[in-house]
Amino acid sequence: MRLRFFGGLAAEADGAPLEIRGRGQEALLFRLALDAGTTVAYRSLAEDVWPDDLPEDPRASLQSLASRLRRALPAGTLEAMPGGYRLAIARDEVDLAQFQDLVARARRATDPAAAAGDARAALDLWRGDPWTPGEGFDWVVRDLLEDRAHAARILAALGTEASEPVRTPPALSADASVPAALTPLIGRQRELELIGEQLRDERLVTLIGPGGAGKTTLAFETARRAPGAIVVELAPAAPGEVWAAVAGAVGRSIRVGELVSTSARDRVAEALAGRTLLVVLDNCEHVSAEAAAVALDVLRGAPGSRILATSREPLGLAGEAFVDLGPLPDRDARELFSRRVRAARGSAPAPDEGAAVERIVTRLDGLPLALELAAAKSRTLTIAEIDSGLDDRFALLATGPKAIEARHQTLRALIDWSWETLTDAERTALRAAAVFPDGVDVRDVPVIGDAFDVDADAFDGLVDKSLLRRSDGRLRMLETVREYGIDRLRTEGREAEFRAVQARAMTRLAAREDARLRGPEVREALAWFDADDENLSAALRCCAEQAGLEDVGVRLVRACLWTWLMRERFEELQSGVTRFGDAAASLDSEAAVVVRAIALLGTAFARDLDGAADDSARRDPLGAAPEAAGAPARGSTDARPGEPTAGGLARFEREVPPVIEAAAVHRSEISAAVAPLLRAILAAAQNHRPGAPWSRNVVIGDEGLEDAPAWTRALISMLRSAIAQNGGDNQTLGVESEKAVSMFRELGDVWGTAFASQMRSEWLQLAGRLDEALAVADASSAGLLGLTSVTDLVQQRSQSIGLLLRLGRLDEARARLHESKELARAEDSPRAIAQTDMDAAAIEIAVGDGAAALRHLDAVAAEMLPSYPDQLIAWSRSRRAQALLLEGRADEARAALAEALPAAARSGDHPIVADVAVSIAGWLATMGRDAEARRALAAAARLRGGADASDPFLRVMRERLGSDVLLPDAAAPSSRAVPDGDDDVAALASLLA
């Protein structure tokens, strides 16, 4: 395979062009091609493919995008690797990579003739401006232009001219990788000039000075004035992590691939080779020796680089130059303090507070950070109170740097001073807050205080002392202070202890919020889960890493699983169940019962393993190997994904009885549903006929529901209605959907009411009560807003669009479609966007515009269809057939139906099969086969559980044909019972033959 990007995108394999559809696939291919033959990490791919707005689940979106791209490329070209993806082609098969390699080789060459040859060969590849997929890849163009300029200079130095003028890379006024200044720089102009002078003459310059002097501020300001500068923030780095921090900063700035198969040191060396730039190593003091070694390697390996370091002491390298940073001059110090007071309390110090300000500035030695901390106190204290409150404490800061240990000549000196002012309870509270990366909801402080055995007032004390800040109802800690707390815990050997307490506290809080998810407070509860997402992740990691916390992990997974289900975060659900499924085998609690039951469901069914990155992602929740999880169903040798498997079914039969027994002991509204669901699924799996959808046999009985909570009974009714709708059992759909809606409404469960209303709307539609169906569907959509995924919401809104078409309200249908499109695009959800294209096709079919419908269906087919389940494949092909019939292309319509019917049959979804049957009826009527058309309509009515008298396609076709052959009433369903619909499918297939 060859890829060309100079002068435009061109891809070919074996001499034939490849068609890459859509910006997403183009961006993914382009990014992988830049690092052809090596693995590019998920994060790098996601940031480049979606530079402005990452999807809600970047990993899942990447997997979907890669699956579609894989189908467009030769087999084996796009590989899923641990940590990312790889384009398995040589670099010389990609013109951009070949160009860069030639320039790099030319720059390294010691033979002038060889250098000129490589430079000439590189420039010959530049057949036109480099093509990129759009925004987010300007760094590629910049690097290519730099390389082109290097090649031209090599030729010029050897007396050879380039074939055409060479553009130099555009200068940048500031580099996006350097953090923007939050406040204006006050003073320090002389020091900035001296830094610039030193860097012009020397390759290593270190800013040294006491803690809080503003070393980082000046280093960042210098970096902003140096185009292409790279800032490495070492404050979060632990010993042994300096190379990793440098590699991360280099990757964000230069954007070479994250080569997960090589060392961080090698990645940095490759990225910096041949470049001229400034590297800032900020906060080296706690990793001074390691930072010095890294700096030496960078300077030796990248001759064009210069390093600006910040530290409390020299790095100790030969040729190191220095800029000493002392206190601010009095005038600058007063201005800084006054500005920060105005920011904190809304007004600058008054004239009568001038003397107190002067004393504070003097006693704090004019150190910027100390002044800022003191000014922050003005939120709650007067200037005079700040002055008097620092009497004993600031004496230490005024004299300490001359007498105390060198390690205290940093930011630590100021925080240590704050630490000395804390009570024992406040110190415990600070350590505790440090292990909550998301901060703490103020309403949760009593629970967290109880977990760490401190009073909630201790946290208020930290707010008063500016070590915690209150924002949007949460207590948040400055990152520097949080790192200080973590370092304290590590020094004391108590980090594991505090993280374990955090995990227990989060489990308790999550269980509290989980109970609110199934009632009127669901939105507030979901907001809590969203705000504490990182806290929950940290707790889960702790439970997975620390021995003895397995039970806590089980309870935490149980507390999170409902919000994972509501938000369709199935990857997290699978990960949690996989990790703690074995621990739940004790079945000694409600949480263990629920987690084990979910783990069991994963053992009975084969899964689609395509694209899995490694075996751990594919491991069965109960520990089975991938081969066992994908074994064929009992009596079958070709179990498809989602079908029962022989090994899984055997485990299922063995494990279900004890879970059911334990569920009766540990009762809750969720565990009460375990027994009837497991019994139903076990029976369905046992009665499964290979090749048929196993779900047809699922029948949820009443055993165990006699004394079940009302919510459990509502859930069971909702599930029964969904199964009935899927199986064309209209009577059960009507009864159970009504019960579910009624019970969920009485309980105040917004989410349950919304989903049950979807089923109710389906029944009302079949009953011909279209206005009622629309009202119920609209209420369902409103209820789901903010509670579920965008894809789910757009799909639900699709139901309303279909009802509006049946009611003949086309303008309203188009308006709804526009709203759905805006929603899907705002979230950049590929599946939601595809759903809107399907809705658009349905509208065009309703107005008889087959050509417009086909354009929308083409977009769906190109982008999403290969990764869709059978139901949506069948639906899309059925709609394509309808559009083709409207265009008079009957033969092509028959071909589309020949694809739609098998997919519909595989899905086991009777309404989908019925939809295909309606399309077949339209084709038969077009061909003049009226009697057979009526038979197809009768089959559709049987499959759906009733005739769909308002179907827009049938209405349009009747008008086109001038006949009543497609009147649903003329095709009244036979009384013959066809429980699984197989006879009807066979009959429909024969009609197409």
PDB file of N, CA, C and O in Angstrom, residues 58 91 149 217 293 321 354 368 437 493 584 636 639 654 675 709 762 775 865 907 927 972:
ATOM      1  N   PRO A  58     -13.660   8.747  24.194  1.00  0.00           N
ATOM      2  CA  PRO A  58     -12.725   8.739  23.069  1.00  0.00           C
ATOM      3  C   PRO A  58     -12.288   7.332  22.671  1.00  0.00           C
ATOM      4  O   PRO A  58     -12.120   7.042  21.495  1.00  0.00           O
ATOM      5  N   ARG A  91       7.759   3.033   6.338  1.00  0.00           N
ATOM      6  CA  ARG A  91       7.725   4.498   6.268  1.00  0.00           C
ATOM      7  C   ARG A  91       7.970   5.001   4.855  1.00  0.00           C
ATOM      8  O   ARG A  91       7.460   6.063   4.479  1.00  0.00           O
ATOM      9  N   ALA A 149      12.956  23.648   4.678  1.00  0.00           N
ATOM     10  CA  ALA A 149      13.950  24.710   4.775  1.00  0.00           C
ATOM     11  C   ALA A 149      15.331  24.134   5.072  1.00  0.00           C
ATOM     12  O   ALA A 149      16.350  24.595   4.533  1.00  0.00           O
ATOM     13  N   THR A 217       7.221  31.692  37.246  1.00  0.00           N
ATOM     14  CA  THR A 217       6.588  32.780  36.496  1.00  0.00           C
ATOM     15  C   THR A 217       7.530  33.343  35.441  1.00  0.00           C
ATOM     16  O   THR A 217       7.154  33.550  34.277  1.00  0.00           O
ATOM     17  N   ALA A 293      20.956  14.985  35.069  1.00  0.00           N
ATOM     18  CA  ALA A 293      21.345  13.953  34.107  1.00  0.00           C
ATOM     19  C   ALA A 293      20.542  14.073  32.816  1.00  0.00           C
ATOM     20  O   ALA A 293      21.078  13.927  31.711  1.00  0.00           O
ATOM     21  N   ALA A 321      24.968  28.480  33.512  1.00  0.00           N
ATOM     22  CA  ALA A 321      24.886  29.909  33.825  1.00  0.00           C
ATOM     23  C   ALA A 321      23.718  30.129  34.765  1.00  0.00           C
ATOM     24  O   ALA A 321      22.789  29.322  34.825  1.00  0.00           O
ATOM     25  N   GLY A 354      -2.409  51.693  54.392  1.00  0.00           N
ATOM     26  CA  GLY A 354      -1.102  51.705  53.746  1.00  0.00           C
ATOM     27  C   GLY A 354       0.025  51.273  54.654  1.00  0.00           C
ATOM     28  O   GLY A 354       0.930  50.544  54.229  1.00  0.00           O
ATOM     29  N   PRO A 368       6.982  37.010  45.976  1.00  0.00           N
ATOM     30  CA  PRO A 368       5.670  37.081  45.328  1.00  0.00           C
ATOM     31  C   PRO A 368       4.658  36.057  45.837  1.00  0.00           C
ATOM     32  O   PRO A 368       3.501  36.402  46.106  1.00  0.00           O
ATOM     33  N   PRO A 437      -8.910  13.813  44.194  1.00  0.00           N
ATOM     34  CA  PRO A 437      -8.481  14.660  43.060  1.00  0.00           C
ATOM     35  C   PRO A 437      -9.563  15.586  42.535  1.00  0.00           C
ATOM     36  O   PRO A 437      -9.248  16.620  41.947  1.00  0.00           O
ATOM     37  N   GLY A 493       4.728   7.234  55.266  1.00  0.00           N
ATOM     38  CA  GLY A 493       4.363   5.845  54.991  1.00  0.00           C
ATOM     39  C   GLY A 493       2.893   5.560  55.165  1.00  0.00           C
ATOM     40  O   GLY A 493       2.496   4.417  55.455  1.00  0.00           O
ATOM     41  N   ALA A 584     -16.816 -11.198  44.149  1.00  0.00           N
ATOM     42  CA  ALA A 584     -18.247 -11.220  44.441  1.00  0.00           C
ATOM     43  C   ALA A 584     -18.783 -12.633  44.590  1.00  0.00           C
ATOM     44  O   ALA A 584     -19.951 -12.822  44.957  1.00  0.00           O
ATOM     45  N   SER A 636     -23.898 -26.674  18.592  1.00  0.00           N
ATOM     46  CA  SER A 636     -23.582 -25.838  17.432  1.00  0.00           C
ATOM     47  C   SER A 636     -22.078 -25.708  17.291  1.00  0.00           C
ATOM     48  O   SER A 636     -21.346 -25.786  18.268  1.00  0.00           O
ATOM     49  N   ALA A 639     -21.353 -20.665  16.778  1.00  0.00           N
ATOM     50  CA  ALA A 639     -22.058 -19.662  17.572  1.00  0.00           C
ATOM     51  C   ALA A 639     -21.639 -18.270  17.155  1.00  0.00           C
ATOM     52  O   ALA A 639     -20.460 -17.989  16.982  1.00  0.00           O
ATOM     53  N   ARG A 654     -24.313 -23.872  36.307  1.00  0.00           N
ATOM     54  CA  ARG A 654     -23.710 -24.216  37.585  1.00  0.00           C
ATOM     55  C   ARG A 654     -23.781 -23.061  38.579  1.00  0.00           C
ATOM     56  O   ARG A 654     -23.983 -23.267  39.787  1.00  0.00           O
ATOM     57  N   ALA A 675     -33.230 -12.910  40.450  1.00  0.00           N
ATOM     58  CA  ALA A 675     -33.739 -14.278  40.285  1.00  0.00           C
ATOM     59  C   ALA A 675     -34.615 -14.438  39.043  1.00  0.00           C
ATOM     60  O   ALA A 675     -34.355 -15.324  38.220  1.00  0.00           O
ATOM     61  N   PRO A 709     -39.980  -5.258  45.808  1.00  0.00           N
ATOM     62  CA  PRO A 709     -40.278  -3.813  45.872  1.00  0.00           C
ATOM     63  C   PRO A 709     -41.000  -3.339  44.614  1.00  0.00           C
ATOM     64  O   PRO A 709     -40.876  -3.940  43.535  1.00  0.00           O
ATOM     65  N   GLU A 762     -44.940   2.940  21.449  1.00  0.00           N
ATOM     66  CA  GLU A 762     -44.979   1.927  20.394  1.00  0.00           C
ATOM     67  C   GLU A 762     -46.354   1.265  20.328  1.00  0.00           C
ATOM     68  O   GLU A 762     -46.908   1.040  19.253  1.00  0.00           O
ATOM     69  N   ALA A 775     -47.487  12.370  22.101  1.00  0.00           N
ATOM     70  CA  ALA A 775     -47.368  13.040  23.398  1.00  0.00           C
ATOM     71  C   ALA A 775     -46.509  12.223  24.360  1.00  0.00           C
ATOM     72  O   ALA A 775     -45.658  12.764  25.079  1.00  0.00           O
ATOM     73  N   LEU A 865     -22.584   1.993   8.678  1.00  0.00           N
ATOM     74  CA  LEU A 865     -23.322   0.742   8.514  1.00  0.00           C
ATOM     75  C   LEU A 865     -22.507  -0.506   8.813  1.00  0.00           C
ATOM     76  O   LEU A 865     -23.006  -1.423   9.451  1.00  0.00           O
ATOM     77  N   SER A 907     -31.528 -10.778  13.517  1.00  0.00           N
ATOM     78  CA  SER A 907     -31.742  -9.927  14.690  1.00  0.00           C
ATOM     79  C   SER A 907     -32.812 -10.473  15.610  1.00  0.00           C
ATOM     80  O   SER A 907     -32.798 -10.215  16.814  1.00  0.00           O
ATOM     81  N   MET A 927     -44.299  -4.691  -8.996  1.00  0.00           N
ATOM     82  CA  MET A 927     -44.123  -5.701 -10.038  1.00  0.00           C
ATOM     83  C   MET A 927     -45.443  -6.293 -10.517  1.00  0.00           C
ATOM     84  O   MET A 927     -45.475  -7.204 -11.348  1.00  0.00           O
ATOM     85  N   ALA A 972     -55.544  -8.293   6.228  1.00  0.00           N
ATOM     86  CA  ALA A 972     -55.778  -8.613   7.635  1.00  0.00           C
ATOM     87  C   ALA A 972     -54.969  -9.836   8.025  1.00  0.00           C
ATOM     88  O   ALA A 972     -54.916 -10.810   7.298  1.00  0.00           O
TER      89      ALA A 972
END
